[in-house]
CSV table of C-alpha atoms in Angstrom, one decimal:
chain,number,residue,atom,x,y,z
A,1,MET,CA,-15.8,20.7,50.6
A,2,SER,CA,-18.1,20.8,47.6
A,3,TYR,CA,-15.6,23.1,45.8
A,4,LEU,CA,-12.8,20.6,46.3
A,5,ILE,CA,-15.0,17.8,44.9
A,6,PHE,CA,-15.9,19.9,41.9
A,7,ALA,CA,-12.3,20.8,41.3
A,8,ALA,CA,-11.3,17.2,41.6
A,9,ILE,CA,-14.0,16.2,39.0
A,10,VAL,CA,-12.8,18.9,36.6
A,11,ALA,CA,-9.2,17.8,37.0
A,12,VAL,CA,-10.1,14.2,36.3
A,13,LEU,CA,-12.2,15.2,33.2
A,14,LEU,CA,-9.3,17.3,31.9
A,15,PHE,CA,-6.9,14.5,32.4
A,16,ILE,CA,-9.1,12.1,30.5
A,17,PHE,CA,-9.6,14.6,27.7
A,18,TYR,CA,-5.8,15.1,27.6
A,19,ARG,CA,-5.2,11.4,27.4
A,20,TYR,CA,-7.8,11.2,24.6
A,21,ILE,CA,-6.4,13.9,22.4
A,22,THR,CA,-2.8,12.7,22.8
A,23,ALA,CA,-3.5,9.0,22.4
A,24,ASP,CA,-2.2,8.9,18.7
A,25,SER,CA,0.9,10.8,19.6
A,26,ARG,CA,1.7,8.6,22.5
A,27,ARG,CA,1.1,5.4,20.5
A,28,ARG,CA,3.4,6.8,17.7
A,29,THR,CA,6.2,7.6,20.2
A,30,ALA,CA,5.9,4.2,21.8
A,31,ALA,CA,6.0,2.4,18.4
A,32,LEU,CA,9.1,4.4,17.3
A,33,ALA,CA,10.9,3.4,20.5
A,34,GLU,CA,10.3,-0.3,19.9
A,35,GLU,CA,12.7,-2.6,18.1
A,36,PHE,CA,11.4,-3.9,14.8
A,37,PRO,CA,10.3,-7.5,15.2
A,38,VAL,CA,12.5,-10.0,13.4
A,39,GLU,CA,9.4,-12.0,12.4
A,40,TRP,CA,8.0,-8.9,10.6
A,41,ARG,CA,11.3,-8.2,8.8
A,42,GLN,CA,11.3,-11.8,7.5
A,43,ILE,CA,7.7,-11.4,6.2
A,44,LEU,CA,8.7,-8.3,4.4
A,45,ALA,CA,11.8,-10.0,2.9
A,46,GLU,CA,9.8,-12.9,1.7
A,47,ARG,CA,6.6,-11.1,0.5
A,48,VAL,CA,7.2,-7.5,-0.3
A,49,ALA,CA,9.3,-6.7,-3.4
A,50,PHE,CA,9.0,-2.9,-2.8
A,51,TYR,CA,10.8,-3.4,0.6
A,52,LEU,CA,13.5,-5.5,-1.0
A,53,SER,CA,14.2,-2.8,-3.5
A,54,LEU,CA,15.0,-0.2,-0.9
A,55,THR,CA,18.5,0.8,0.4
A,56,PRO,CA,19.3,-0.2,4.0
A,57,ILE,CA,18.5,3.3,5.2
A,58,ASP,CA,15.1,3.4,3.5
A,59,LYS,CA,14.3,-0.1,4.7
A,60,ALA,CA,14.7,1.1,8.3
A,61,ARG,CA,12.5,4.1,7.5
A,62,PHE,CA,9.9,1.8,5.9
A,63,GLU,CA,9.9,-0.4,9.0
A,64,LYS,CA,9.3,2.6,11.3
A,65,ARG,CA,6.4,3.8,9.1
A,66,LEU,CA,5.0,0.3,9.3
A,67,GLN,CA,5.3,0.1,13.1
A,68,VAL,CA,3.5,3.5,13.5
A,69,PHE,CA,0.6,2.4,11.1
A,70,LEU,CA,0.1,-0.8,13.1
A,71,ALA,CA,0.2,1.0,16.4
A,72,GLN,CA,-2.5,3.5,15.3
A,73,THR,CA,-4.8,1.3,13.1
A,74,ARG,CA,-7.0,-1.6,14.2
A,75,ILE,CA,-7.0,-4.6,11.9
A,76,THR,CA,-9.9,-7.0,12.6
A,77,GLY,CA,-10.7,-10.3,11.1
A,78,ILE,CA,-14.3,-11.1,10.0
A,79,GLN,CA,-14.6,-14.9,10.0
A,80,THR,CA,-10.9,-15.2,9.5
A,81,ASP,CA,-7.8,-15.1,11.8
A,82,ILE,CA,-5.4,-12.1,11.7
A,83,ASP,CA,-1.8,-13.2,12.0
A,84,ASP,CA,1.4,-11.3,11.7
A,85,THR,CA,1.6,-11.9,7.9
A,86,THR,CA,-1.8,-10.3,7.3
A,87,ARG,CA,-1.0,-7.4,9.6
A,88,VAL,CA,2.3,-6.7,7.9
A,89,LEU,CA,0.9,-7.0,4.4
A,90,VAL,CA,-1.9,-4.5,5.2
A,91,ALA,CA,0.6,-2.1,6.7
A,92,ALA,CA,2.9,-2.5,3.7
A,93,SER,CA,0.0,-1.7,1.4
A,94,ALA,CA,-0.6,1.5,3.4
A,95,VAL,CA,3.1,2.6,3.5
A,96,ILE,CA,4.0,2.0,-0.2
A,97,PRO,CA,1.9,4.7,-1.8
A,98,VAL,CA,2.9,7.4,0.7
A,99,PHE,CA,6.5,6.5,1.2
A,100,GLY,CA,7.5,9.7,-0.6
A,101,PHE,CA,5.6,11.7,2.0
A,102,PRO,CA,7.5,11.3,5.3
A,103,ASP,CA,4.8,12.9,7.5
A,104,TRP,CA,1.7,11.4,5.9
A,105,GLU,CA,-0.6,9.4,8.2
A,106,TYR,CA,-4.1,8.0,7.4
A,107,GLY,CA,-5.8,10.1,10.0
A,108,ASN,CA,-9.2,9.3,8.5
A,109,LEU,CA,-8.9,5.5,8.8
A,110,SER,CA,-10.6,4.0,11.8
A,111,GLU,CA,-10.3,0.3,11.1
A,112,VAL,CA,-9.4,-2.3,8.4
A,113,LEU,CA,-11.8,-5.2,8.3
A,114,VAL,CA,-10.4,-8.3,6.7
A,115,VAL,CA,-12.7,-11.0,5.2
A,116,PRO,CA,-11.7,-14.4,3.8
A,117,ASP,CA,-12.5,-13.6,0.2
A,118,ALA,CA,-15.2,-12.0,-2.0
A,119,TRP,CA,-18.3,-10.9,0.0
A,120,LYS,CA,-21.9,-10.0,-0.7
A,121,GLU,CA,-22.8,-6.4,-1.2
A,122,GLN,CA,-25.0,-5.2,1.7
A,123,GLN,CA,-27.3,-3.1,-0.5
A,124,ASP,CA,-28.1,-6.2,-2.7
A,125,PRO,CA,-28.0,-9.4,-0.7
A,126,ASN,CA,-28.6,-11.5,-3.8
A,127,LYS,CA,-25.6,-10.1,-5.6
A,128,GLU,CA,-22.3,-12.0,-5.1
A,129,VAL,CA,-19.2,-9.9,-5.7
A,130,ALA,CA,-17.1,-11.8,-8.2
A,131,PRO,CA,-13.5,-12.6,-7.3
A,132,LEU,CA,-12.0,-10.3,-9.8
A,133,ALA,CA,-9.4,-7.6,-9.6
A,134,GLY,CA,-9.5,-4.1,-8.1
A,135,THR,CA,-12.1,-2.9,-5.5
A,136,LEU,CA,-14.4,-5.8,-6.0
A,137,LEU,CA,-12.2,-7.5,-3.4
A,138,GLY,CA,-11.8,-4.3,-1.3
A,139,SER,CA,-13.7,-1.2,-0.5
A,140,VAL,CA,-13.5,2.0,1.6
A,141,ARG,CA,-16.7,3.0,3.4
A,142,ASN,CA,-17.5,6.3,5.0
A,143,PHE,CA,-19.6,6.5,8.2
A,144,GLN,CA,-19.8,10.1,9.2
A,145,THR,CA,-16.2,11.1,10.1
A,146,SER,CA,-14.9,7.5,10.3
A,147,HIS,CA,-13.6,5.4,7.4
A,148,TYR,CA,-13.6,1.6,7.4
A,149,MET,CA,-11.7,-0.4,4.8
A,150,HIS,CA,-12.7,-3.9,3.8
A,151,LEU,CA,-10.1,-6.2,2.3
A,152,SER,CA,-10.2,-9.7,1.0
A,153,LYS,CA,-7.5,-11.7,2.8
A,154,ALA,CA,-7.1,-14.0,-0.2
A,155,SER,CA,-6.8,-11.1,-2.6
A,156,LEU,CA,-4.4,-9.2,-0.3
A,157,GLU,CA,-2.0,-12.2,-0.2
A,158,ARG,CA,-2.4,-12.8,-3.9
A,159,GLY,CA,-1.3,-9.2,-4.6
A,160,PHE,CA,2.0,-9.8,-2.9
A,161,GLN,CA,2.6,-13.3,-4.2
A,162,ASP,CA,2.9,-12.0,-7.7
A,163,SER,CA,4.7,-8.7,-7.6
A,164,LEU,CA,4.8,-8.4,-11.4
A,165,ASP,CA,1.1,-8.6,-12.4
A,166,LYS,CA,0.3,-4.9,-12.0
A,167,GLN,CA,-2.4,-5.8,-9.4
A,168,ASN,CA,-2.4,-5.3,-5.7
A,169,VAL,CA,-5.8,-4.8,-4.0
A,170,GLY,CA,-4.1,-3.4,-0.8
A,171,ILE,CA,-2.3,-0.7,-2.6
A,172,HIS,CA,-5.5,0.0,-4.7
A,173,GLU,CA,-7.6,0.6,-1.6
A,174,PHE,CA,-5.1,2.8,0.2
A,175,ALA,CA,-4.8,4.8,-3.1
A,176,HIS,CA,-8.5,5.5,-2.6
A,177,LEU,CA,-7.9,6.7,0.9
A,178,LEU,CA,-5.1,9.0,-0.3
A,179,ASP,CA,-7.5,10.3,-3.0
A,180,GLU,CA,-10.2,10.9,-0.4
A,181,ALA,CA,-8.0,12.9,2.0
A,182,ASP,CA,-9.1,16.2,0.3
A,183,GLY,CA,-12.8,15.3,0.9
A,184,VAL,CA,-13.7,13.7,-2.4
A,185,ILE,CA,-12.7,10.5,-4.3
A,186,ASP,CA,-12.3,11.9,-7.8
A,187,GLY,CA,-9.0,10.6,-9.1
A,188,VAL,CA,-7.2,13.9,-8.4
A,189,PRO,CA,-5.9,13.8,-4.8
A,190,ALA,CA,-4.8,17.2,-3.6
A,191,THR,CA,-2.0,15.7,-1.4
A,192,VAL,CA,-0.4,14.0,-4.4
A,193,PHE,CA,-1.1,16.5,-7.2
A,194,PRO,CA,-0.2,20.1,-6.4
A,195,ALA,CA,-2.2,22.7,-8.2
A,196,ALA,CA,0.4,23.1,-11.0
A,197,LEU,CA,0.2,19.5,-11.9
A,198,ARG,CA,-3.6,19.0,-11.9
A,199,PRO,CA,-4.5,20.4,-15.3
A,200,GLU,CA,-1.9,18.2,-17.1
A,201,TRP,CA,-2.9,15.1,-14.9
A,202,GLU,CA,-6.6,15.6,-15.7
A,203,ALA,CA,-5.9,15.9,-19.5
A,204,VAL,CA,-3.7,12.7,-19.5
A,205,MET,CA,-6.2,10.9,-17.4
A,206,ALA,CA,-9.0,11.7,-19.8
A,207,ARG,CA,-7.0,10.5,-22.8
A,208,GLU,CA,-6.0,7.3,-21.0
A,209,ILE,CA,-9.5,6.5,-19.9
A,210,ALA,CA,-10.8,7.1,-23.4
A,211,ALA,CA,-8.2,4.7,-24.8
A,212,ILE,CA,-9.1,2.0,-22.2
A,213,ARG,CA,-12.8,2.3,-23.0
A,214,ALA,CA,-12.0,2.0,-26.7
A,215,GLY,CA,-10.0,-1.1,-26.1
A,216,ASN,CA,-6.7,0.5,-27.1
A,217,SER,CA,-4.8,0.2,-23.8
A,218,GLU,CA,-3.2,-2.7,-21.9
A,219,ILE,CA,-4.1,-1.0,-18.6
A,220,ASN,CA,-6.7,-3.0,-16.7
A,221,ASP,CA,-10.2,-2.3,-18.1
A,222,TYR,CA,-11.4,-1.6,-14.5
A,223,ALA,CA,-9.5,1.7,-14.7
A,224,GLY,CA,-12.0,2.9,-17.3
A,225,THR,CA,-14.8,2.8,-14.8
A,226,ASN,CA,-14.2,6.3,-13.6
A,227,GLU,CA,-11.5,8.7,-12.6
A,228,ALA,CA,-11.2,7.4,-9.0
A,229,GLU,CA,-10.7,3.8,-10.2
A,230,PHE,CA,-8.3,5.0,-12.9
A,231,PHE,CA,-6.1,6.6,-10.2
A,232,ALA,CA,-6.2,3.5,-8.0
A,233,VAL,CA,-5.5,1.1,-10.8
A,234,VAL,CA,-2.5,3.0,-12.3
A,235,THR,CA,-1.1,3.4,-8.7
A,236,GLU,CA,-1.0,-0.4,-8.6
A,237,TYR,CA,0.7,-0.5,-12.0
A,238,PHE,CA,3.2,2.3,-11.0
A,239,PHE,CA,4.5,0.4,-8.0
A,240,GLU,CA,4.2,-3.2,-9.4
A,241,LYS,CA,5.5,-2.8,-12.9
A,242,PRO,CA,7.1,0.6,-13.3
A,243,GLU,CA,9.3,-0.2,-16.3
A,244,LYS,CA,6.3,-1.4,-18.3
A,245,LEU,CA,4.2,1.6,-17.4
A,246,GLN,CA,7.0,3.9,-18.5
A,247,GLN,CA,7.5,2.0,-21.7
A,248,HIS,CA,3.8,2.1,-22.7
A,249,HIS,CA,2.7,5.3,-21.0
A,250,PRO,CA,5.7,7.6,-20.5
A,251,GLU,CA,3.7,10.7,-19.9
A,252,LEU,CA,1.5,9.0,-17.3
A,253,TYR,CA,4.6,7.5,-15.6
A,254,GLY,CA,6.3,10.9,-15.5
A,255,LEU,CA,3.3,12.5,-13.8
A,256,LEU,CA,3.0,9.7,-11.2
A,257,LEU,CA,6.8,9.9,-10.6
A,258,LEU,CA,6.4,13.6,-9.7
A,259,ALA,CA,3.2,13.0,-7.8
A,260,PHE,CA,4.3,10.2,-5.5
A,261,ARG,CA,7.9,11.6,-5.2
A,262,GLN,CA,9.2,8.1,-5.9
A,263,ASN,CA,11.0,6.3,-8.7
A,264,PRO,CA,10.2,2.6,-8.3
A,265,LYS,CA,11.8,1.7,-11.6
A,266,SER,CA,15.3,3.0,-10.5
A,267,ARG,CA,14.9,1.1,-7.3
A,268,PHE,CA,14.1,-2.2,-9.0
A,269,LEU,CA,16.9,-1.8,-11.5
A,270,ARG,CA,19.4,-1.2,-8.7
A,271,TRP,CA,18.1,-4.2,-6.9
A,272,ALA,CA,18.5,-6.3,-10.0
A,273,THR,CA,21.9,-5.2,-11.0
A,274,ASP,CA,23.8,-4.7,-7.8
A,275,PRO,CA,25.4,-8.2,-7.1
A,276,ARG,CA,25.9,-7.5,-3.4
A,277,GLU,CA,22.3,-6.4,-2.8
A,278,TRP,CA,21.1,-9.3,-5.0
A,279,LEU,CA,23.1,-11.9,-3.0
A,280,LYS,CA,21.7,-10.5,0.3
A,281,THR,CA,18.2,-10.8,-1.2
A,282,LEU,CA,18.7,-14.3,-2.3
A,283,ARG,CA,19.9,-15.3,1.2
A,284,SER,CA,17.0,-13.6,3.0
A,285,ARG,CA,13.9,-14.6,1.0
A,286,ARG,CA,12.2,-17.8,-0.2
A,287,LYS,CA,13.5,-20.0,-2.9
A,288,PHE,CA,12.2,-19.4,-6.4
A,289,GLY,CA,11.2,-22.1,-8.8
A,290,ARG,CA,13.2,-22.3,-12.1
A,291,ASN,CA,10.1,-21.3,-14.1
A,292,ASP,CA,8.9,-18.6,-11.7
A,293,PRO,CA,9.0,-14.9,-12.9
A,294,CYS,CA,12.4,-13.5,-11.9
A,295,PRO,CA,11.9,-11.2,-8.9
A,296,CYS,CA,14.1,-8.6,-10.5
A,297,GLY,CA,11.2,-7.5,-12.7
A,298,SER,CA,12.8,-8.3,-16.0
A,299,GLY,CA,9.8,-10.4,-17.1
A,300,LYS,CA,12.0,-13.4,-17.8
A,301,LYS,CA,11.8,-16.7,-16.1
A,302,TYR,CA,14.1,-17.1,-13.1
A,303,LYS,CA,16.1,-19.8,-14.8
A,304,ASP,CA,16.8,-17.5,-17.8
A,305,CYS,CA,17.8,-14.5,-15.6
A,306,HIS,CA,19.3,-14.3,-12.1
A,307,LEU,CA,19.4,-18.0,-11.4
A,308,GLN,CA,22.6,-18.2,-13.4
A,309,GLU,CA,24.0,-15.2,-11.5
A,310,ARG,CA,23.1,-16.9,-8.2
A,311,ALA,CA,24.9,-20.1,-9.2
A,312,ALA,CA,28.0,-18.2,-10.1
A,313,ALA,CA,27.9,-16.3,-6.8
């Protein structure tokens, strides 16, 4: 009898262990089997320019990646509510930098903690983090083998409200996680930069950081802090304003194009010039004010750009 009890206990423990090690796989499978919520698609259509620039096939792939991320990642509000909009924007921030890597998942991320706005640094309770750009409104913290990301809700939403300002704190922080996947946040993520690209990337990065520190660059000054912040800041720039990055920094843009295996400039240009896709976009997303920046990325006001095309359509 004691042998049967022992065998039963072992069987239960093995079952629990099996359920534990297969939990992510089961959540992923379940997420992929679900229909994408209509409400989430509307949020993407209204808030995420990157999503709008995709072809229908890539939009479906983006949606599945987003579902898997949300199924595997806890998003917790600290003194703020977490609604569908916040969840979708966090997930979009995660998917955008790794969209060129079909099998990539943030296996080292335990939880995303969302706070209302800027917060006080724990190591110095008298120092208020100013509401500026970059990681001052976001951070990635490492506790042994687990990583926790902090994001300012206000800054996250602001990053997607203006898709042309070269700043998106969500993309910035997930760029840090991508950088850290090889064990160190040093601005040279092994996943993104294969060995053959690293010497050229390091040389270009050094020249660009020197230009920023000398005041001879329009890249955000925060990128001059160190190599890790440079990579995160130019990742924002690459996905938010690719045509300007290519215009001002062609070598840098070319390296990021190879590294991320994406060409956001070509996507945005197709989105802006294909009348059928543009008409679908106009019907699906919010109205733009006449003096708002045109969502096509041209840099012109909406009234001087695609508003006339919409009226004609």
